[in-house]
Structures are given as structure tokens and as C-alpha cells.
Amino acid sequence: MSLVTAVITTHKREPEIVERALKSILSQTYINIETIVVDDSPEDYAKRSDVQRMVESYSDNNVRYIQHNKCMGACVARNTGLEASNGDFIAFLDDDDEWKPEKIEKQLAKFESPSIGLVYCGSETFNEDANTVKIRETKFISGKIYEQLIINNFIGSTSFPLLRKRALEEIGGFDPLMQSAQDYDVWLRISKLYEVDFVEDILVRYYVHQSERITSDPKKKISGLERIIEKNYEHIKINRQAYWSRTMELAPFYAANMQFFKAFSLWFKAVLKCPEKLKKNIYYARYIYLERFVNTRKKKR
């Protein structure tokens, strides 16, 4: 029976929220799992010791607690978990998400060939403010999926896949220079070297807040998405669908950062590549315009 390592990375999270994630691992139907909680909270976080005590109270369940001396960032925290892991397979769980009980068992069954490096799954999104659950629309594709994945991250969040540890080590783990889209970067690099499979079942509950907006930190979003383009540029420059997708996704974040000329310039370049995407091109133009209108009004106040 293969050992699976589950890694929870946490940052300034309430102990009861971390415990909810931890209990979802301990409730897995697959029993040969070691769990590592990497605490990347700053030293002055008031509840850091409470999180430590809570996690260490589960030490009899093959649970370990690792604490950074200072905040190092999500990528470094995940790499810390990778380096400390003993499993042949590894899965990451964000501290505010939950796994369904059969997640690891069902995903592990898909690793029939050594050529498979990653298995992703279906998920549901729980809006805590509105108290609503929505099934995430997911494109399920298996095999060599890089061509499709560079157009759209249908694999999703870090909490979703189960990874072959060797594959993650081969690509060098998570890139600490990525300020956003860290998970997408890893999926792309693995998909260049390995095949990917999936389980259609809903195996993860992903938590969001109504108040959260994708433009909450546009500079980090811009940095991450531009690094994705830089790393994959040789493919993007010859694939117009990929060029449209990567460029158009970037444009609204420049608008959110009040760089409206840059936003419309990127929008125009994307439209030239795929003018047939009429509805989506209009949608993005409207979004950029409204972002400019809202921000202009804020400046006048």
C-alpha cells in the first residue's frame, strides 16, 4: 500500500479552520497517509501557538507540525512540506478547504501507469457569506494535456490534485518567484513531462467569501500571470488560442491597477489574434471600461 503525504500550508488562519481541514484528511477512506502541517504565519501572529497545540494534539494520527521562523510565502511552505515528505504521492490542502472522504482513494486508483504524474478531480465551491454551494464547471481531459491546459486552467486549485512525488521533484517543486498562479505553473510544468488523469466525482469543497475579488491585489496577479507567459512563451507565440487566453486574462488586472492604456493595449492584441471570440471580447472590453469608470470615480471623491 503506497504512502501518501498530505500537506496543509497555513498562514494566519484560525485554529478551528485549520482543524477542519486536518479532520478532512484524517477522515479519508485511504488509511496510509502521513500529514504535515506547515505553519507559515508570522512570528507575531497571536494564535500561532494555538494552531501548534491543536495540530500536535493529533500527533498519534501520524501528523507532524513544522513552523517557519518567519513568513516565507506559500510556495516555500509547500516546498517545505515536499522536502519533509516520505510518501510516493503527495497532495496539498489549503488551510480553509476540505477533502471529501474518498478523495485520496479514488485518485490513487488512477495512477495505473508510471507515465501519469497528476490526477485532478471535480469540486464544489462553498460561499460562506451567502451560504451557497455551487458545482465547479470542470473540463475533464486525460493524457498529454499541455496544449489544452495552457489555454485554460481546468485543473484548478492546489487542493484538488494528487501528484506523483517524483514528478513534482523533477520539475523542482513550486516556484517561489511566482506571486500568483503558483498552482497553475506547477500543473503546466508537470503536464509537459507527464500524462494527466482525472476523477469526475466531487472530491473537494473549496471555500470562498463573497467579499473576495480577483482584483484585490492586482500587482501580484500581474506578476504571476506575466511569469506564466514568460515561461511558456515559445508555445504561446505560435498558438493563437493560447495567446488570446493568456493575454486577455491579464488585461483586467492592469485595469484594476489603474493602468488602463496597458489594459486596452493587451485587449486589442488579443482581439487581433481571435476576432471570432466576439462575445468574450466584448465582455472583457466592458469589464475594463467599467473598472476604469469605477476607479475614476473613486479618485474624484
PDB file of C-alpha atoms in Angstrom:
ATOM      1  CA  MET A   1       0.000   0.000   0.000  1.00  0.00           C
ATOM      2  CA  SER A   2       1.605   3.271  -1.169  1.00  0.00           C
ATOM      3  CA  LEU A   3       2.243   6.008   1.373  1.00  0.00           C
ATOM      4  CA  VAL A   4       0.564   9.311   0.563  1.00  0.00           C
ATOM      5  CA  THR A   5       1.757  12.584   2.093  1.00  0.00           C
ATOM      6  CA  ALA A   6      -0.879  15.245   2.729  1.00  0.00           C
ATOM      7  CA  VAL A   7       0.453  18.767   3.257  1.00  0.00           C
ATOM      8  CA  ILE A   8      -1.579  21.581   4.803  1.00  0.00           C
ATOM      9  CA  THR A   9       0.026  25.003   4.478  1.00  0.00           C
ATOM     10  CA  THR A  10      -1.418  27.604   6.825  1.00  0.00           C
ATOM     11  CA  HIS A  11      -0.980  31.350   7.217  1.00  0.00           C
ATOM     12  CA  LYS A  12      -2.688  33.395   9.961  1.00  0.00           C
ATOM     13  CA  ARG A  13      -5.714  31.107   9.989  1.00  0.00           C
ATOM     14  CA  GLU A  14      -7.983  30.466  12.964  1.00  0.00           C
ATOM     15  CA  PRO A  15      -7.141  27.128  14.669  1.00  0.00           C
ATOM     16  CA  GLU A  16     -10.670  25.770  14.172  1.00  0.00           C
ATOM     17  CA  ILE A  17     -10.442  26.382  10.408  1.00  0.00           C
ATOM     18  CA  VAL A  18      -7.116  24.557  10.189  1.00  0.00           C
ATOM     19  CA  GLU A  19      -8.590  21.759  12.277  1.00  0.00           C
ATOM     20  CA  ARG A  20     -11.492  21.438   9.845  1.00  0.00           C
ATOM     21  CA  ALA A  21      -9.014  20.860   7.010  1.00  0.00           C
ATOM     22  CA  LEU A  22      -6.968  18.455   9.125  1.00  0.00           C
ATOM     23  CA  LYS A  23     -10.011  16.388  10.101  1.00  0.00           C
ATOM     24  CA  SER A  24     -10.938  16.001   6.428  1.00  0.00           C
ATOM     25  CA  ILE A  25      -7.565  14.305   5.888  1.00  0.00           C
ATOM     26  CA  LEU A  26      -7.910  12.095   8.928  1.00  0.00           C
ATOM     27  CA  SER A  27     -11.375  11.036   7.690  1.00  0.00           C
ATOM     28  CA  GLN A  28     -10.033   9.648   4.401  1.00  0.00           C
ATOM     29  CA  THR A  29     -11.074   6.108   3.459  1.00  0.00           C
ATOM     30  CA  TYR A  30      -7.475   5.521   2.341  1.00  0.00           C
ATOM     31  CA  ILE A  31      -5.582   4.992   5.586  1.00  0.00           C
ATOM     32  CA  ASN A  32      -1.881   5.019   4.669  1.00  0.00           C
ATOM     33  CA  ILE A  33      -1.487   8.797   4.864  1.00  0.00           C
ATOM     34  CA  GLU A  34       1.042  10.936   6.696  1.00  0.00           C
ATOM     35  CA  THR A  35       0.034  14.549   7.316  1.00  0.00           C
ATOM     36  CA  ILE A  36       2.364  17.528   7.542  1.00  0.00           C
ATOM     37  CA  VAL A  37       1.106  20.944   8.640  1.00  0.00           C
ATOM     38  CA  VAL A  38       3.471  23.746   7.616  1.00  0.00           C
ATOM     39  CA  ASP A  39       2.778  26.947   9.547  1.00  0.00           C
ATOM     40  CA  ASP A  40       3.944  29.971   7.573  1.00  0.00           C
ATOM     41  CA  SER A  41       2.343  32.513   9.899  1.00  0.00           C
ATOM     42  CA  PRO A  42       4.498  35.433  11.057  1.00  0.00           C
ATOM     43  CA  GLU A  43       6.089  35.145  14.486  1.00  0.00           C
ATOM     44  CA  ASP A  44       3.784  37.815  15.935  1.00  0.00           C
ATOM     45  CA  TYR A  45       0.561  36.043  14.900  1.00  0.00           C
ATOM     46  CA  ALA A  46      -1.318  35.797  18.199  1.00  0.00           C
ATOM     47  CA  LYS A  47      -2.854  32.390  17.544  1.00  0.00           C
ATOM     48  CA  ARG A  48       0.205  30.628  16.134  1.00  0.00           C
ATOM     49  CA  SER A  49       0.795  28.726  19.394  1.00  0.00           C
ATOM     50  CA  ASP A  50      -2.892  27.721  19.455  1.00  0.00           C
ATOM     51  CA  VAL A  51      -2.552  26.245  15.971  1.00  0.00           C
ATOM     52  CA  GLN A  52       0.576  24.373  17.048  1.00  0.00           C
ATOM     53  CA  ARG A  53      -1.106  22.905  20.142  1.00  0.00           C
ATOM     54  CA  MET A  54      -4.128  21.856  18.119  1.00  0.00           C
ATOM     55  CA  VAL A  55      -2.057  20.121  15.428  1.00  0.00           C
ATOM     56  CA  GLU A  56       0.263  18.414  17.906  1.00  0.00           C
ATOM     57  CA  SER A  57      -2.753  17.017  19.762  1.00  0.00           C
ATOM     58  CA  TYR A  58      -3.251  14.812  16.674  1.00  0.00           C
ATOM     59  CA  SER A  59       0.349  13.534  16.624  1.00  0.00           C
ATOM     60  CA  ASP A  60      -0.816   9.964  17.288  1.00  0.00           C
ATOM     61  CA  ASN A  61      -2.518  10.068  13.879  1.00  0.00           C
ATOM     62  CA  ASN A  62       0.813  10.391  12.025  1.00  0.00           C
ATOM     63  CA  VAL A  63       0.510  14.181  11.980  1.00  0.00           C
ATOM     64  CA  ARG A  64       3.568  16.443  12.094  1.00  0.00           C
ATOM     65  CA  TYR A  65       3.836  20.191  12.649  1.00  0.00           C
ATOM     66  CA  ILE A  66       6.552  22.317  11.022  1.00  0.00           C
ATOM     67  CA  GLN A  67       6.869  26.003  11.810  1.00  0.00           C
ATOM     68  CA  HIS A  68       8.742  28.600   9.774  1.00  0.00           C
ATOM     69  CA  ASN A  69      10.647  31.153  11.856  1.00  0.00           C
ATOM     70  CA  LYS A  70       9.185  33.880   9.653  1.00  0.00           C
ATOM     71  CA  CYS A  71       6.677  34.171   6.830  1.00  0.00           C
ATOM     72  CA  MET A  72       8.267  32.673   3.691  1.00  0.00           C
ATOM     73  CA  GLY A  73       5.291  32.552   1.325  1.00  0.00           C
ATOM     74  CA  ALA A  74       3.006  29.787   0.075  1.00  0.00           C
ATOM     75  CA  CYS A  75       5.453  28.311  -2.442  1.00  0.00           C
ATOM     76  CA  VAL A  76       8.251  27.950   0.095  1.00  0.00           C
ATOM     77  CA  ALA A  77       5.786  26.461   2.602  1.00  0.00           C
ATOM     78  CA  ARG A  78       4.670  23.842   0.084  1.00  0.00           C
ATOM     79  CA  ASN A  79       8.284  23.049  -0.780  1.00  0.00           C
ATOM     80  CA  THR A  80       8.988  22.624   2.933  1.00  0.00           C
ATOM     81  CA  GLY A  81       6.213  20.022   3.026  1.00  0.00           C
ATOM     82  CA  LEU A  82       7.606  18.340  -0.085  1.00  0.00           C
ATOM     83  CA  GLU A  83      11.101  18.112   1.400  1.00  0.00           C
ATOM     84  CA  ALA A  84       9.768  16.644   4.658  1.00  0.00           C
ATOM     85  CA  SER A  85       7.502  14.111   2.942  1.00  0.00           C
ATOM     86  CA  ASN A  86       8.060  10.363   2.862  1.00  0.00           C
ATOM     87  CA  GLY A  87       5.240   9.352   0.530  1.00  0.00           C
ATOM     88  CA  ASP A  88       5.432   8.252  -3.088  1.00  0.00           C
ATOM     89  CA  PHE A  89       2.433  10.506  -3.730  1.00  0.00           C
ATOM     90  CA  ILE A  90       1.699  13.955  -2.360  1.00  0.00           C
ATOM     91  CA  ALA A  91      -1.345  16.198  -2.131  1.00  0.00           C
ATOM     92  CA  PHE A  92      -1.692  19.748  -0.859  1.00  0.00           C
ATOM     93  CA  LEU A  93      -4.668  21.119   1.038  1.00  0.00           C
ATOM     94  CA  ASP A  94      -5.154  24.838   1.588  1.00  0.00           C
ATOM     95  CA  ASP A  95      -5.946  25.508   5.218  1.00  0.00           C
ATOM     96  CA  ASP A  96      -9.525  26.683   4.575  1.00  0.00           C
ATOM     97  CA  ASP A  97     -10.597  23.880   2.213  1.00  0.00           C
ATOM     98  CA  GLU A  98     -11.829  20.334   2.851  1.00  0.00           C
ATOM     99  CA  TRP A  99     -11.404  16.964   1.163  1.00  0.00           C
ATOM    100  CA  LYS A 100     -14.270  14.540   0.741  1.00  0.00           C
ATOM    101  CA  PRO A 101     -13.586  11.175   2.466  1.00  0.00           C
ATOM    102  CA  GLU A 102     -12.867   9.189  -0.732  1.00  0.00           C
ATOM    103  CA  LYS A 103     -10.597  11.740  -2.403  1.00  0.00           C
ATOM    104  CA  ILE A 104      -7.227  10.036  -1.982  1.00  0.00           C
ATOM    105  CA  GLU A 105      -8.571   6.515  -2.519  1.00  0.00           C
ATOM    106  CA  LYS A 106     -10.273   7.390  -5.805  1.00  0.00           C
ATOM    107  CA  GLN A 107      -7.408   9.468  -7.173  1.00  0.00           C
ATOM    108  CA  LEU A 108      -4.710   6.977  -6.221  1.00  0.00           C
ATOM    109  CA  ALA A 109      -6.549   4.265  -8.155  1.00  0.00           C
ATOM    110  CA  LYS A 110      -5.956   6.276 -11.346  1.00  0.00           C
ATOM    111  CA  PHE A 111      -2.156   6.007 -11.134  1.00  0.00           C
ATOM    112  CA  GLU A 112      -2.097   2.790 -13.164  1.00  0.00           C
ATOM    113  CA  SER A 113       0.903   3.854 -15.246  1.00  0.00           C
ATOM    114  CA  PRO A 114       4.220   5.461 -14.215  1.00  0.00           C
ATOM    115  CA  SER A 115       3.633   7.942 -17.025  1.00  0.00           C
ATOM    116  CA  ILE A 116       0.818   9.577 -15.026  1.00  0.00           C
ATOM    117  CA  GLY A 117       2.097  12.449 -12.905  1.00  0.00           C
ATOM    118  CA  LEU A 118      -1.110  14.113 -11.737  1.00  0.00           C
ATOM    119  CA  VAL A 119      -4.762  13.209 -11.139  1.00  0.00           C
ATOM    120  CA  TYR A 120      -7.274  16.009 -10.605  1.00  0.00           C
ATOM    121  CA  CYS A 121     -10.954  15.910  -9.672  1.00  0.00           C
ATOM    122  CA  GLY A 122     -14.324  17.596  -9.528  1.00  0.00           C
ATOM    123  CA  SER A 123     -15.058  20.098  -6.785  1.00  0.00           C
ATOM    124  CA  GLU A 124     -17.727  22.284  -5.247  1.00  0.00           C
ATOM    125  CA  THR A 125     -17.412  25.901  -4.199  1.00  0.00           C
ATOM    126  CA  PHE A 126     -18.934  26.947  -0.891  1.00  0.00           C
ATOM    127  CA  ASN A 127     -19.651  30.657  -0.460  1.00  0.00           C
ATOM    128  CA  GLU A 128     -19.520  31.203   3.288  1.00  0.00           C
ATOM    129  CA  ASP A 129     -21.128  34.664   3.140  1.00  0.00           C
ATOM    130  CA  ALA A 130     -24.092  33.589   1.008  1.00  0.00           C
ATOM    131  CA  ASN A 131     -24.178  30.034   2.433  1.00  0.00           C
ATOM    132  CA  THR A 132     -24.458  28.551  -1.059  1.00  0.00           C
ATOM    133  CA  VAL A 133     -22.797  25.588  -2.780  1.00  0.00           C
ATOM    134  CA  LYS A 134     -22.029  25.544  -6.493  1.00  0.00           C
ATOM    135  CA  ILE A 135     -20.521  22.726  -8.539  1.00  0.00           C
ATOM    136  CA  ARG A 136     -17.377  23.943 -10.270  1.00  0.00           C
ATOM    137  CA  GLU A 137     -17.535  23.616 -14.045  1.00  0.00           C
ATOM    138  CA  THR A 138     -14.528  21.480 -14.946  1.00  0.00           C
ATOM    139  CA  LYS A 139     -13.178  20.294 -18.284  1.00  0.00           C
ATOM    140  CA  PHE A 140     -12.093  16.680 -17.850  1.00  0.00           C
ATOM    141  CA  ILE A 141      -9.241  15.700 -20.185  1.00  0.00           C
ATOM    142  CA  SER A 142      -6.706  12.909 -19.770  1.00  0.00           C
ATOM    143  CA  GLY A 143      -3.362  12.124 -21.383  1.00  0.00           C
ATOM    144  CA  LYS A 144      -0.918  14.761 -22.613  1.00  0.00           C
ATOM    145  CA  ILE A 145      -2.954  17.844 -21.819  1.00  0.00           C
ATOM    146  CA  TYR A 146      -0.464  20.728 -22.028  1.00  0.00           C
ATOM    147  CA  GLU A 147      -1.960  22.088 -25.276  1.00  0.00           C
ATOM    148  CA  GLN A 148      -5.362  22.449 -23.622  1.00  0.00           C
ATOM    149  CA  LEU A 149      -4.090  23.453 -20.183  1.00  0.00           C
ATOM    150  CA  ILE A 150      -2.114  26.455 -21.434  1.00  0.00           C
ATOM    151  CA  ILE A 151      -5.416  27.842 -22.727  1.00  0.00           C
ATOM    152  CA  ASN A 152      -7.383  27.254 -19.533  1.00  0.00           C
ATOM    153  CA  ASN A 153      -6.502  26.055 -16.027  1.00  0.00           C
ATOM    154  CA  PHE A 154      -9.240  23.448 -15.758  1.00  0.00           C
ATOM    155  CA  ILE A 155      -7.284  21.533 -13.063  1.00  0.00           C
ATOM    156  CA  GLY A 156      -7.923  24.334 -10.587  1.00  0.00           C
ATOM    157  CA  SER A 157      -6.693  24.990  -7.050  1.00  0.00           C
ATOM    158  CA  THR A 158      -3.775  23.450  -5.163  1.00  0.00           C
ATOM    159  CA  SER A 159      -6.261  21.495  -3.032  1.00  0.00           C
ATOM    160  CA  PHE A 160      -7.559  19.458  -5.996  1.00  0.00           C
ATOM    161  CA  PRO A 161      -4.858  17.159  -7.498  1.00  0.00           C
ATOM    162  CA  LEU A 162      -2.952  14.160  -6.203  1.00  0.00           C
ATOM    163  CA  LEU A 163       0.623  14.233  -7.509  1.00  0.00           C
ATOM    164  CA  ARG A 164       3.321  11.685  -8.087  1.00  0.00           C
ATOM    165  CA  LYS A 165       6.060  12.963  -5.792  1.00  0.00           C
ATOM    166  CA  ARG A 166       8.772  12.114  -8.319  1.00  0.00           C
ATOM    167  CA  ALA A 167       7.085  14.339 -10.896  1.00  0.00           C
ATOM    168  CA  LEU A 168       6.931  17.291  -8.524  1.00  0.00           C
ATOM    169  CA  GLU A 169      10.580  16.811  -7.550  1.00  0.00           C
ATOM    170  CA  GLU A 170      11.593  16.512 -11.194  1.00  0.00           C
ATOM    171  CA  ILE A 171      10.230  19.976 -12.012  1.00  0.00           C
ATOM    172  CA  GLY A 172      11.810  21.486  -8.893  1.00  0.00           C
ATOM    173  CA  GLY A 173       8.662  21.953  -6.834  1.00  0.00           C
ATOM    174  CA  PHE A 174       6.835  25.266  -6.518  1.00  0.00           C
ATOM    175  CA  ASP A 175       8.462  28.412  -7.886  1.00  0.00           C
ATOM    176  CA  PRO A 176       8.968  30.943  -5.025  1.00  0.00           C
ATOM    177  CA  LEU A 177       9.142  33.787  -7.565  1.00  0.00           C
ATOM    178  CA  MET A 178       5.501  33.230  -8.530  1.00  0.00           C
ATOM    179  CA  GLN A 179       3.409  35.838  -6.682  1.00  0.00           C
ATOM    180  CA  SER A 180       0.187  34.310  -8.016  1.00  0.00           C
ATOM    181  CA  ALA A 181      -0.881  31.383 -10.226  1.00  0.00           C
ATOM    182  CA  GLN A 182       1.642  29.181  -8.373  1.00  0.00           C
ATOM    183  CA  ASP A 183      -0.528  26.092  -8.756  1.00  0.00           C
ATOM    184  CA  TYR A 184      -1.170  26.682 -12.475  1.00  0.00           C
ATOM    185  CA  ASP A 185       2.577  26.994 -13.063  1.00  0.00           C
ATOM    186  CA  VAL A 186       3.175  23.579 -11.452  1.00  0.00           C
ATOM    187  CA  TRP A 187       0.382  21.893 -13.411  1.00  0.00           C
ATOM    188  CA  LEU A 188       1.785  23.262 -16.682  1.00  0.00           C
ATOM    189  CA  ARG A 189       5.329  22.112 -15.955  1.00  0.00           C
ATOM    190  CA  ILE A 190       4.189  18.626 -14.946  1.00  0.00           C
ATOM    191  CA  SER A 191       1.907  18.322 -17.998  1.00  0.00           C
ATOM    192  CA  LYS A 192       4.893  18.919 -20.285  1.00  0.00           C
ATOM    193  CA  LEU A 193       6.578  15.791 -18.920  1.00  0.00           C
ATOM    194  CA  TYR A 194       3.779  13.510 -17.702  1.00  0.00           C
ATOM    195  CA  GLU A 195       0.315  12.371 -18.578  1.00  0.00           C
ATOM    196  CA  VAL A 196      -2.636  13.556 -16.505  1.00  0.00           C
ATOM    197  CA  ASP A 197      -5.818  11.753 -15.464  1.00  0.00           C
ATOM    198  CA  PHE A 198      -8.926  12.722 -13.515  1.00  0.00           C
ATOM    199  CA  VAL A 199     -11.780  11.598 -11.283  1.00  0.00           C
ATOM    200  CA  GLU A 200     -15.041  13.305 -12.201  1.00  0.00           C
ATOM    201  CA  ASP A 201     -16.501  12.923  -8.715  1.00  0.00           C
ATOM    202  CA  ILE A 202     -16.705  15.964  -6.448  1.00  0.00           C
ATOM    203  CA  LEU A 203     -13.860  15.299  -4.018  1.00  0.00           C
ATOM    204  CA  VAL A 204     -13.052  18.775  -2.655  1.00  0.00           C
ATOM    205  CA  ARG A 205     -15.018  21.580  -1.024  1.00  0.00           C
ATOM    206  CA  TYR A 206     -13.403  24.901  -1.924  1.00  0.00           C
ATOM    207  CA  TYR A 207     -14.281  27.859   0.318  1.00  0.00           C
ATOM    208  CA  VAL A 208     -14.696  31.452  -0.881  1.00  0.00           C
ATOM    209  CA  HIS A 209     -16.031  34.670   0.582  1.00  0.00           C
ATOM    210  CA  GLN A 210     -18.425  36.925  -1.293  1.00  0.00           C
ATOM    211  CA  SER A 211     -16.256  39.881  -0.371  1.00  0.00           C
ATOM    212  CA  GLU A 212     -13.185  38.413  -2.103  1.00  0.00           C
ATOM    213  CA  ARG A 213     -12.392  39.889  -5.528  1.00  0.00           C
ATOM    214  CA  ILE A 214      -9.848  38.699  -8.042  1.00  0.00           C
ATOM    215  CA  THR A 215      -8.602  42.284  -8.258  1.00  0.00           C
ATOM    216  CA  SER A 216      -7.836  42.525  -4.508  1.00  0.00           C
ATOM    217  CA  ASP A 217      -4.081  42.515  -5.232  1.00  0.00           C
ATOM    218  CA  PRO A 218      -3.684  43.202  -8.963  1.00  0.00           C
ATOM    219  CA  LYS A 219       0.087  43.713  -8.825  1.00  0.00           C
ATOM    220  CA  LYS A 220       0.625  40.155  -7.594  1.00  0.00           C
ATOM    221  CA  LYS A 221      -1.821  38.822 -10.187  1.00  0.00           C
ATOM    222  CA  ILE A 222       0.000  40.690 -12.949  1.00  0.00           C
ATOM    223  CA  SER A 223       3.373  39.397 -11.778  1.00  0.00           C
ATOM    224  CA  GLY A 224       2.205  35.779 -11.675  1.00  0.00           C
ATOM    225  CA  LEU A 225       0.376  35.803 -14.998  1.00  0.00           C
ATOM    226  CA  GLU A 226       3.245  37.539 -16.784  1.00  0.00           C
ATOM    227  CA  ARG A 227       5.627  34.911 -15.429  1.00  0.00           C
ATOM    228  CA  ILE A 228       3.319  32.191 -16.807  1.00  0.00           C
ATOM    229  CA  ILE A 229       3.552  33.865 -20.224  1.00  0.00           C
ATOM    230  CA  GLU A 230       7.322  34.201 -19.941  1.00  0.00           C
ATOM    231  CA  LYS A 231       7.803  30.535 -19.045  1.00  0.00           C
ATOM    232  CA  ASN A 232       5.530  29.300 -21.835  1.00  0.00           C
ATOM    233  CA  TYR A 233       6.167  31.966 -24.458  1.00  0.00           C
ATOM    234  CA  GLU A 234       7.668  29.665 -27.117  1.00  0.00           C
ATOM    235  CA  HIS A 235       4.332  27.852 -27.274  1.00  0.00           C
ATOM    236  CA  ILE A 236       2.081  30.846 -26.710  1.00  0.00           C
ATOM    237  CA  LYS A 237       3.569  32.883 -29.556  1.00  0.00           C
ATOM    238  CA  ILE A 238       2.656  30.223 -32.139  1.00  0.00           C
ATOM    239  CA  ASN A 239      -0.740  29.224 -30.732  1.00  0.00           C
ATOM    240  CA  ARG A 240      -3.327  31.956 -31.224  1.00  0.00           C
ATOM    241  CA  GLN A 241      -5.841  30.397 -28.811  1.00  0.00           C
ATOM    242  CA  ALA A 242      -3.220  30.280 -26.061  1.00  0.00           C
ATOM    243  CA  TYR A 243      -2.079  33.817 -26.903  1.00  0.00           C
ATOM    244  CA  TRP A 244      -5.650  35.100 -26.677  1.00  0.00           C
ATOM    245  CA  SER A 245      -6.341  33.337 -23.405  1.00  0.00           C
ATOM    246  CA  ARG A 246      -3.150  34.309 -21.574  1.00  0.00           C
ATOM    247  CA  THR A 247      -3.234  37.924 -22.839  1.00  0.00           C
ATOM    248  CA  MET A 248      -6.944  38.513 -22.268  1.00  0.00           C
ATOM    249  CA  GLU A 249      -6.782  37.116 -18.736  1.00  0.00           C
ATOM    250  CA  LEU A 250      -4.010  39.579 -17.931  1.00  0.00           C
ATOM    251  CA  ALA A 251      -5.741  42.721 -19.257  1.00  0.00           C
ATOM    252  CA  PRO A 252      -8.359  43.194 -16.467  1.00  0.00           C
ATOM    253  CA  PHE A 253      -5.690  43.138 -13.774  1.00  0.00           C
ATOM    254  CA  TYR A 254      -3.908  46.063 -15.431  1.00  0.00           C
ATOM    255  CA  ALA A 255      -7.250  47.862 -15.400  1.00  0.00           C
ATOM    256  CA  ALA A 256      -7.665  47.061 -11.708  1.00  0.00           C
ATOM    257  CA  ASN A 257      -4.173  48.514 -11.195  1.00  0.00           C
ATOM    258  CA  MET A 258      -5.338  51.687 -12.983  1.00  0.00           C
ATOM    259  CA  GLN A 259      -3.066  51.068 -15.991  1.00  0.00           C
ATOM    260  CA  PHE A 260      -5.865  51.470 -18.487  1.00  0.00           C
ATOM    261  CA  PHE A 261      -3.764  52.106 -21.602  1.00  0.00           C
ATOM    262  CA  LYS A 262      -1.868  48.866 -20.963  1.00  0.00           C
ATOM    263  CA  ALA A 263      -5.138  47.027 -20.318  1.00  0.00           C
ATOM    264  CA  PHE A 264      -6.733  48.138 -23.596  1.00  0.00           C
ATOM    265  CA  SER A 265      -3.464  47.525 -25.467  1.00  0.00           C
ATOM    266  CA  LEU A 266      -3.424  43.892 -24.303  1.00  0.00           C
ATOM    267  CA  TRP A 267      -7.133  43.575 -25.067  1.00  0.00           C
ATOM    268  CA  PHE A 268      -6.562  44.846 -28.625  1.00  0.00           C
ATOM    269  CA  LYS A 269      -3.660  42.428 -29.212  1.00  0.00           C
ATOM    270  CA  ALA A 270      -5.811  39.521 -28.034  1.00  0.00           C
ATOM    271  CA  VAL A 271      -8.726  40.555 -30.255  1.00  0.00           C
ATOM    272  CA  LEU A 272      -6.439  40.649 -33.287  1.00  0.00           C
ATOM    273  CA  LYS A 273      -5.489  37.019 -32.585  1.00  0.00           C
ATOM    274  CA  CYS A 274      -9.072  35.764 -32.146  1.00  0.00           C
ATOM    275  CA  PRO A 275     -11.615  38.267 -33.519  1.00  0.00           C
ATOM    276  CA  GLU A 276     -14.169  35.457 -33.808  1.00  0.00           C
ATOM    277  CA  LYS A 277     -14.494  35.373 -29.998  1.00  0.00           C
ATOM    278  CA  LEU A 278     -16.937  38.241 -30.292  1.00  0.00           C
ATOM    279  CA  LYS A 279     -18.944  37.784 -27.089  1.00  0.00           C
ATOM    280  CA  LYS A 280     -15.906  37.225 -24.904  1.00  0.00           C
ATOM    281  CA  ASN A 281     -14.024  40.135 -26.485  1.00  0.00           C
ATOM    282  CA  ILE A 282     -16.975  42.432 -25.760  1.00  0.00           C
ATOM    283  CA  TYR A 283     -17.221  41.074 -22.222  1.00  0.00           C
ATOM    284  CA  TYR A 284     -13.582  41.889 -21.459  1.00  0.00           C
ATOM    285  CA  ALA A 285     -13.840  45.330 -23.073  1.00  0.00           C
ATOM    286  CA  ARG A 286     -16.858  46.108 -20.907  1.00  0.00           C
ATOM    287  CA  TYR A 287     -15.055  44.850 -17.793  1.00  0.00           C
ATOM    288  CA  ILE A 288     -12.018  47.045 -18.463  1.00  0.00           C
ATOM    289  CA  TYR A 289     -14.205  50.070 -19.189  1.00  0.00           C
ATOM    290  CA  LEU A 290     -16.245  49.596 -16.014  1.00  0.00           C
ATOM    291  CA  GLU A 291     -13.086  49.140 -13.967  1.00  0.00           C
ATOM    292  CA  ARG A 292     -11.816  52.446 -15.349  1.00  0.00           C
ATOM    293  CA  PHE A 293     -15.146  54.148 -14.653  1.00  0.00           C
ATOM    294  CA  VAL A 294     -15.261  52.891 -11.050  1.00  0.00           C
ATOM    295  CA  ASN A 295     -11.657  53.818 -10.318  1.00  0.00           C
ATOM    296  CA  THR A 296     -12.019  57.262 -11.909  1.00  0.00           C
ATOM    297  CA  ARG A 297     -14.999  57.995  -9.688  1.00  0.00           C
ATOM    298  CA  LYS A 298     -13.025  56.870  -6.619  1.00  0.00           C
ATOM    299  CA  LYS A 299     -10.206  59.278  -7.462  1.00  0.00           C
ATOM    300  CA  LYS A 300     -12.629  62.228  -7.731  1.00  0.00           C
ATOM    301  CA  ARG A 301     -14.015  61.649  -4.226  1.00  0.00           C
TER     302      ARG A 301
END
